[in-house]
PDB file of C-alpha atoms in Angstrom:
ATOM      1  CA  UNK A 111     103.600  74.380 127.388  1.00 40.00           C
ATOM      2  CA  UNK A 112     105.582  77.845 127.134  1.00 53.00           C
ATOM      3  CA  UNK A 113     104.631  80.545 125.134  1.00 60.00           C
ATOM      4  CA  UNK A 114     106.665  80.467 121.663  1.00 65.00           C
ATOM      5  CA  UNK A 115     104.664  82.237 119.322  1.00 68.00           C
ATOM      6  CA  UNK A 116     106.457  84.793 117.835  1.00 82.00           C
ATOM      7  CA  UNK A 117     105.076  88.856 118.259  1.00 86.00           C
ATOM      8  CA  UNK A 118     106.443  90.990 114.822  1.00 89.00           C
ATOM      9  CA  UNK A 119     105.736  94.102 113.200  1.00 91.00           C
ATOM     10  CA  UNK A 120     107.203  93.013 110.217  1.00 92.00           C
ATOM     11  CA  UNK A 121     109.259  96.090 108.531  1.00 91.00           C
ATOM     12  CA  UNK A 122     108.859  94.568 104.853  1.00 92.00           C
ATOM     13  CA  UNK A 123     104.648  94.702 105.335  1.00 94.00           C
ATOM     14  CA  UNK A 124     104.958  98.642 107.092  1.00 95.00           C
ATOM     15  CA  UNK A 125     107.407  99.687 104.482  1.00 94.00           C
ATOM     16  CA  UNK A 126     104.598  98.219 101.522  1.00 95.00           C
ATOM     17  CA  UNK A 127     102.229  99.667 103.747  1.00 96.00           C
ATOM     18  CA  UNK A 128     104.074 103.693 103.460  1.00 97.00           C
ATOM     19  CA  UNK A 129     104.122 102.830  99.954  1.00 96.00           C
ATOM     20  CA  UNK A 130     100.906 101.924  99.215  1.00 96.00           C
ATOM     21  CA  UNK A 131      99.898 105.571 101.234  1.00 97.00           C
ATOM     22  CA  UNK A 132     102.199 107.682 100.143  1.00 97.00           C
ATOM     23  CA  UNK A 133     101.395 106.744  96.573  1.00 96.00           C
ATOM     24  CA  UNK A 134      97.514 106.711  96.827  1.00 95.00           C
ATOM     25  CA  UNK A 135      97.313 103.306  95.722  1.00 94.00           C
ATOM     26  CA  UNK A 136      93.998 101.833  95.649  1.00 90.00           C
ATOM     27  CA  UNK A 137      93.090  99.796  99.536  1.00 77.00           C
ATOM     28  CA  UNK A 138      92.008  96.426  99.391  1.00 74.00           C
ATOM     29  CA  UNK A 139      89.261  95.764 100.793  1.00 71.00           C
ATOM     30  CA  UNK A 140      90.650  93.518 103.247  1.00 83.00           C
ATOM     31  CA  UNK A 141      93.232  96.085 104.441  1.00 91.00           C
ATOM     32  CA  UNK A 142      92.555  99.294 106.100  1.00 95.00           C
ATOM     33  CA  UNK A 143      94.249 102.056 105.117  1.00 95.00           C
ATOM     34  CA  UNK A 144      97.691 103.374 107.144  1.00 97.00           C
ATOM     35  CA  UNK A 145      97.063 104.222 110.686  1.00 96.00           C
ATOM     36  CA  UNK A 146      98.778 106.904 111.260  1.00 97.00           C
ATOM     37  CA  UNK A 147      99.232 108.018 108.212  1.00 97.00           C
ATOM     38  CA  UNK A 148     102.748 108.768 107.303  1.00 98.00           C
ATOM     39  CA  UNK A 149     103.533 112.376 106.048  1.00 97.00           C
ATOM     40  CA  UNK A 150     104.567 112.108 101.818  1.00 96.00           C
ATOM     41  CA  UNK A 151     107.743 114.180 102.245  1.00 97.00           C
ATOM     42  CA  UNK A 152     108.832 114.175  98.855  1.00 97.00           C
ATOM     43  CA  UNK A 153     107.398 110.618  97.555  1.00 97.00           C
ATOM     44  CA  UNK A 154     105.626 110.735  93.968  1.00 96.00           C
ATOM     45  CA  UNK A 155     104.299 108.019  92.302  1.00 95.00           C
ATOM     46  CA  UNK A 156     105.998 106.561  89.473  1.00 93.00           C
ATOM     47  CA  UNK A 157     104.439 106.473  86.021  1.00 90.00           C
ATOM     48  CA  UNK A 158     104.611 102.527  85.613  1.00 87.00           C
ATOM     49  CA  UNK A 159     101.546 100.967  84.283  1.00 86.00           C
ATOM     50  CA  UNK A 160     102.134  97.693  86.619  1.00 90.00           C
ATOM     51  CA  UNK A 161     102.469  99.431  89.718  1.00 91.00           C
ATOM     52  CA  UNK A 162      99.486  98.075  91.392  1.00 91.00           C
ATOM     53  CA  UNK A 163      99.919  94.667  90.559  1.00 91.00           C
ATOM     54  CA  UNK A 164     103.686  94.903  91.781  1.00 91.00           C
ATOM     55  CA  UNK A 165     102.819  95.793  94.965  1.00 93.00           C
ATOM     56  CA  UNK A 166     100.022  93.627  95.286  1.00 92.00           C
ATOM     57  CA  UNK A 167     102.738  90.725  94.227  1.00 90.00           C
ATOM     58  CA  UNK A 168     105.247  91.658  96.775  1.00 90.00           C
ATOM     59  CA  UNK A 169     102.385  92.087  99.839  1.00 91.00           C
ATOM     60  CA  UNK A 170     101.233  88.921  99.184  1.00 89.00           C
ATOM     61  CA  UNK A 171     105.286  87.503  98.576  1.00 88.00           C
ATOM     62  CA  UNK A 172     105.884  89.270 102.050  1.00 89.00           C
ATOM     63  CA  UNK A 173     102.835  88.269 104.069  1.00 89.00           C
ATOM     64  CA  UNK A 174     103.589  84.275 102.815  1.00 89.00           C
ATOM     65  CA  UNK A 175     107.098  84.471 103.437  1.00 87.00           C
ATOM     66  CA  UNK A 176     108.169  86.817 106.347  1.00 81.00           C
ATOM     67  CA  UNK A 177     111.080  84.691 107.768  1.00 74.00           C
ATOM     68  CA  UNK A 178     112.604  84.960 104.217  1.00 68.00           C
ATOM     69  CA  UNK A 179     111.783  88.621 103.487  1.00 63.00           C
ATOM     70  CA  UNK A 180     113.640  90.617 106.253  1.00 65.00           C
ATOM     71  CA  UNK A 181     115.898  92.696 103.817  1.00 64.00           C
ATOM     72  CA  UNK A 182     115.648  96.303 104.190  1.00 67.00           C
ATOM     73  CA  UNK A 183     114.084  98.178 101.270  1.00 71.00           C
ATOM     74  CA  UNK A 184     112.107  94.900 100.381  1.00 83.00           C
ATOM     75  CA  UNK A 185     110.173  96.929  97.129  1.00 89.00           C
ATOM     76  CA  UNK A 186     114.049  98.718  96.298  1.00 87.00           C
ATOM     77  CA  UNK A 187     115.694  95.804  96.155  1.00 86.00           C
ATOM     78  CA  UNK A 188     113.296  94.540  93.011  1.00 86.00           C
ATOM     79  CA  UNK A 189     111.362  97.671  91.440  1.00 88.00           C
ATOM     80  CA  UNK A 190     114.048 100.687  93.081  1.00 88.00           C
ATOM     81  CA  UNK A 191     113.558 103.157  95.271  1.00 90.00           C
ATOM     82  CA  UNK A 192     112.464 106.455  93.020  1.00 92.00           C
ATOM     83  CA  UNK A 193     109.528 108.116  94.311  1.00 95.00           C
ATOM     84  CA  UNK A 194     110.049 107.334  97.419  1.00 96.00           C
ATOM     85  CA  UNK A 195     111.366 110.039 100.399  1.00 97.00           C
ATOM     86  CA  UNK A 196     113.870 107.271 102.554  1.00 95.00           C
ATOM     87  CA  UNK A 197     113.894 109.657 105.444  1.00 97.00           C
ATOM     88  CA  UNK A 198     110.381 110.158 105.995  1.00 97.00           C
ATOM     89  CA  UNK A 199     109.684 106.001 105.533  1.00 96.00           C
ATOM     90  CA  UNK A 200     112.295 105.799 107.570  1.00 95.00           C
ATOM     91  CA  UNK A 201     110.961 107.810 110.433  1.00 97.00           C
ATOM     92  CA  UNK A 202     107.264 106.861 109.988  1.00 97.00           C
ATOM     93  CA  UNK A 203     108.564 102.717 110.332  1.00 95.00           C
ATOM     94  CA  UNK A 204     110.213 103.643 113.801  1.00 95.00           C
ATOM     95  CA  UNK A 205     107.749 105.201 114.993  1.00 96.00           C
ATOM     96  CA  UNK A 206     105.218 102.858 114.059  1.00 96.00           C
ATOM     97  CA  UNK A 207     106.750  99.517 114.936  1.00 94.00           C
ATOM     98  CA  UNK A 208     108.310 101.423 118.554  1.00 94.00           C
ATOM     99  CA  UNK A 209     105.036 101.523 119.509  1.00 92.00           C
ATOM    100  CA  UNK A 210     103.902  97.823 119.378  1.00 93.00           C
ATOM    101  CA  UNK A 211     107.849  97.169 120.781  1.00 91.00           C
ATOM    102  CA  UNK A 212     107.509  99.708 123.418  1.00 92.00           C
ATOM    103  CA  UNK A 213     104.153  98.127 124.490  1.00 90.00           C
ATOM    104  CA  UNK A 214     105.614  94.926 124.294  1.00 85.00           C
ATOM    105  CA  UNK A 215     108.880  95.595 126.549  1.00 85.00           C
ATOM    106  CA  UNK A 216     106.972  96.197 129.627  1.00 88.00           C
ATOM    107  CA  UNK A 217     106.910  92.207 130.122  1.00 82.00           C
ATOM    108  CA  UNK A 218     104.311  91.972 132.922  1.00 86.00           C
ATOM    109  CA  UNK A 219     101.904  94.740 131.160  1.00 87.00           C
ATOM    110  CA  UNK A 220     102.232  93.388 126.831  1.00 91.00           C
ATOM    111  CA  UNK A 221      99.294  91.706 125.963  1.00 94.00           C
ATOM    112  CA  UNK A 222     101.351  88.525 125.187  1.00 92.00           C
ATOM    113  CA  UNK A 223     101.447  88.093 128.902  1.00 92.00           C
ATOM    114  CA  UNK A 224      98.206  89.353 129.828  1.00 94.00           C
ATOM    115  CA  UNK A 225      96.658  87.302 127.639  1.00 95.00           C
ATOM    116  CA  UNK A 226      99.116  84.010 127.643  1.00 92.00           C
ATOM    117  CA  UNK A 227      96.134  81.131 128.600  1.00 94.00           C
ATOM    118  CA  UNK A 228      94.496  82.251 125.337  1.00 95.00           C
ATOM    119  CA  UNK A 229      97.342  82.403 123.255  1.00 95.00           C
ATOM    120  CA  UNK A 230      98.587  79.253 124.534  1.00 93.00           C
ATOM    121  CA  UNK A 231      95.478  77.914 123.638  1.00 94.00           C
ATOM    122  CA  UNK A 232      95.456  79.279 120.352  1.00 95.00           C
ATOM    123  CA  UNK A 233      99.393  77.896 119.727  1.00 94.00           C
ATOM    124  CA  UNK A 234      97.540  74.486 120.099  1.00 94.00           C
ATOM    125  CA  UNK A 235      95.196  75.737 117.215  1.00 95.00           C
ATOM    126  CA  UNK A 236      98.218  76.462 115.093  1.00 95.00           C
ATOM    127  CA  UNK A 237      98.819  79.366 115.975  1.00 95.00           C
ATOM    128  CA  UNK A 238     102.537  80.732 115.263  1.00 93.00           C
ATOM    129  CA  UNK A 239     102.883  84.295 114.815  1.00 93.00           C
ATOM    130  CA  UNK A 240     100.901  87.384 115.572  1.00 95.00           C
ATOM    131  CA  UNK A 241     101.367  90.421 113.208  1.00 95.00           C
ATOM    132  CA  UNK A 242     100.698  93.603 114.340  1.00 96.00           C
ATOM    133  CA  UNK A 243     100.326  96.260 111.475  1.00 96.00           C
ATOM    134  CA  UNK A 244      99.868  99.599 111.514  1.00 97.00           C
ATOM    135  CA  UNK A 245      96.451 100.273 110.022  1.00 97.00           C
ATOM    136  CA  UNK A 246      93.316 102.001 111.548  1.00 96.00           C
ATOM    137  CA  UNK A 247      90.450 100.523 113.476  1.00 97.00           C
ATOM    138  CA  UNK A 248      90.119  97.190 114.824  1.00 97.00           C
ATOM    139  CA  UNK A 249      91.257  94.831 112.285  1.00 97.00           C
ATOM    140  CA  UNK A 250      92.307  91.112 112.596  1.00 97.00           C
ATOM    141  CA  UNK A 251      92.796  88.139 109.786  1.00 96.00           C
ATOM    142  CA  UNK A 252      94.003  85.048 109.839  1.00 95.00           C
ATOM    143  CA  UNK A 253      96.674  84.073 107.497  1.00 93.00           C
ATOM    144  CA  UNK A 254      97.915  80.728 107.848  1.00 93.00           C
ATOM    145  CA  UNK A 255      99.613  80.153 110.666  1.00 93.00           C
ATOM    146  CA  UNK A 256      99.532  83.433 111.722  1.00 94.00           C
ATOM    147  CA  UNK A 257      97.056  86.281 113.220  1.00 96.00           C
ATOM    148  CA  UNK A 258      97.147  90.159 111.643  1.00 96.00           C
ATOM    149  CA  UNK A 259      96.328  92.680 113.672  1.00 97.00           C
ATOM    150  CA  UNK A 260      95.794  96.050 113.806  1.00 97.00           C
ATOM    151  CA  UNK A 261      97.765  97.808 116.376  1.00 97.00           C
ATOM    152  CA  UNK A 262      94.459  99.180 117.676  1.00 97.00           C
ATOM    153  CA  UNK A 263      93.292  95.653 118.302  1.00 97.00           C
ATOM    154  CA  UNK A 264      97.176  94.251 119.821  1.00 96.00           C
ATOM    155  CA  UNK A 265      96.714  97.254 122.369  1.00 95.00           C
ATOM    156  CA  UNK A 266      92.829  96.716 123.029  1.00 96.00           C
ATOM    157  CA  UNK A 267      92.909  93.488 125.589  1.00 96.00           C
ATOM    158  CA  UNK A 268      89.488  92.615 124.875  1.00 97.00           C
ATOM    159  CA  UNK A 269      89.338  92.986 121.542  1.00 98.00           C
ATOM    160  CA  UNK A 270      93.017  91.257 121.395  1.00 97.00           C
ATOM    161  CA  UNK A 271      91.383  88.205 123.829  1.00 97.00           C
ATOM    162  CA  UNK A 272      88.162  87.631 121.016  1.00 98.00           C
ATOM    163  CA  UNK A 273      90.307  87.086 117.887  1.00 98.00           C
ATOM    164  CA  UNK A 274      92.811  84.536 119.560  1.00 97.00           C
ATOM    165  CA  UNK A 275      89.617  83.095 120.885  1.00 96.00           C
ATOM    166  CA  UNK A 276      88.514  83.316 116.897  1.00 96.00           C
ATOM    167  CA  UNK A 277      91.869  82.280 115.679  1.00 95.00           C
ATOM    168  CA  UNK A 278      91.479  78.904 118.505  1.00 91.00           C
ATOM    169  CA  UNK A 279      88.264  78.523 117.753  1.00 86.00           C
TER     170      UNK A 279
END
């Protein structure tokens, strides 16, 4: 059986992911804060009284539904984009998902083929997807189908090798 699970750093969860830092938004306590944290530029929080629950709406919308949310300025396209410094999520986003892609072009080195006998073991567990996200420590949760990760844990081996064992159970 070949390897098809999918490797993403989904830009709709790191662009909710600037927003929720830039804007101080209170951190679930499921998911670690930003890691790096991006620099505010010139982002402000709105005044709206539903902000929190908006973004929670659209993390959750994002996370359940990645194939379908690929647009570009995912929170723009439904609450617009005031407070928010484009250039700055812009660069933060690069930099952030051209790490785990960087990582991952070096074929023989990414951890998706260091580590293919467990995540071929873990595709026959269900196993579909693996997120990587940019928030600090090691952090991993399943979520369906799919495995979040902290890029701290896709670029730690060992730690990478325990939650696909987790995940396969």
């Amino acid at each position: 059986m070949g390897l098809t699970m999918i490797t993403d750093v989904p830009g709709t969860l790191v662009e909710l992911l600037f927003i929720r830092a830039v804007w101080d938004l209170p951190v679930a306590a499921d998911l670690p804060p930003a890691d790096p944290p991006p620099d505010r530029g010139t982002s402000a929080r709105p005044r709206r009284p539903q902000l929190v629950a908006e973004w929670d709406a659209l993390w959750v919308d994002a996370l359940d539904n990645l194939d379908a949310t690929r647009d570009e300025h995912f929170w723009g396209r439904r609450h617009g984009l005031d407070g928010i410094d484009l250039p700055e999520m812009r660069s933060w986003k690069a930099t952030v998902i051209g790490q785990v892609e960087a990582v991952a072009a070096e074929y023989h080195h990414a951890p998706e083929m260091l580590l293919r006998d467990e995540l071929s073991a873990a595709e026959r567990h269900g196993l579909d997807r693996l997120i990587v996200l940019p928030v600090r420590g090691l952090f991993a949760r399943r979520h369906g189908s799919s495995l979040v990760v902290s890029t701290r844990t896709y670029l730690d081996l060992d730690q990478l090798r325990h939650e696909v064992g987790v995940f396969a159970g």
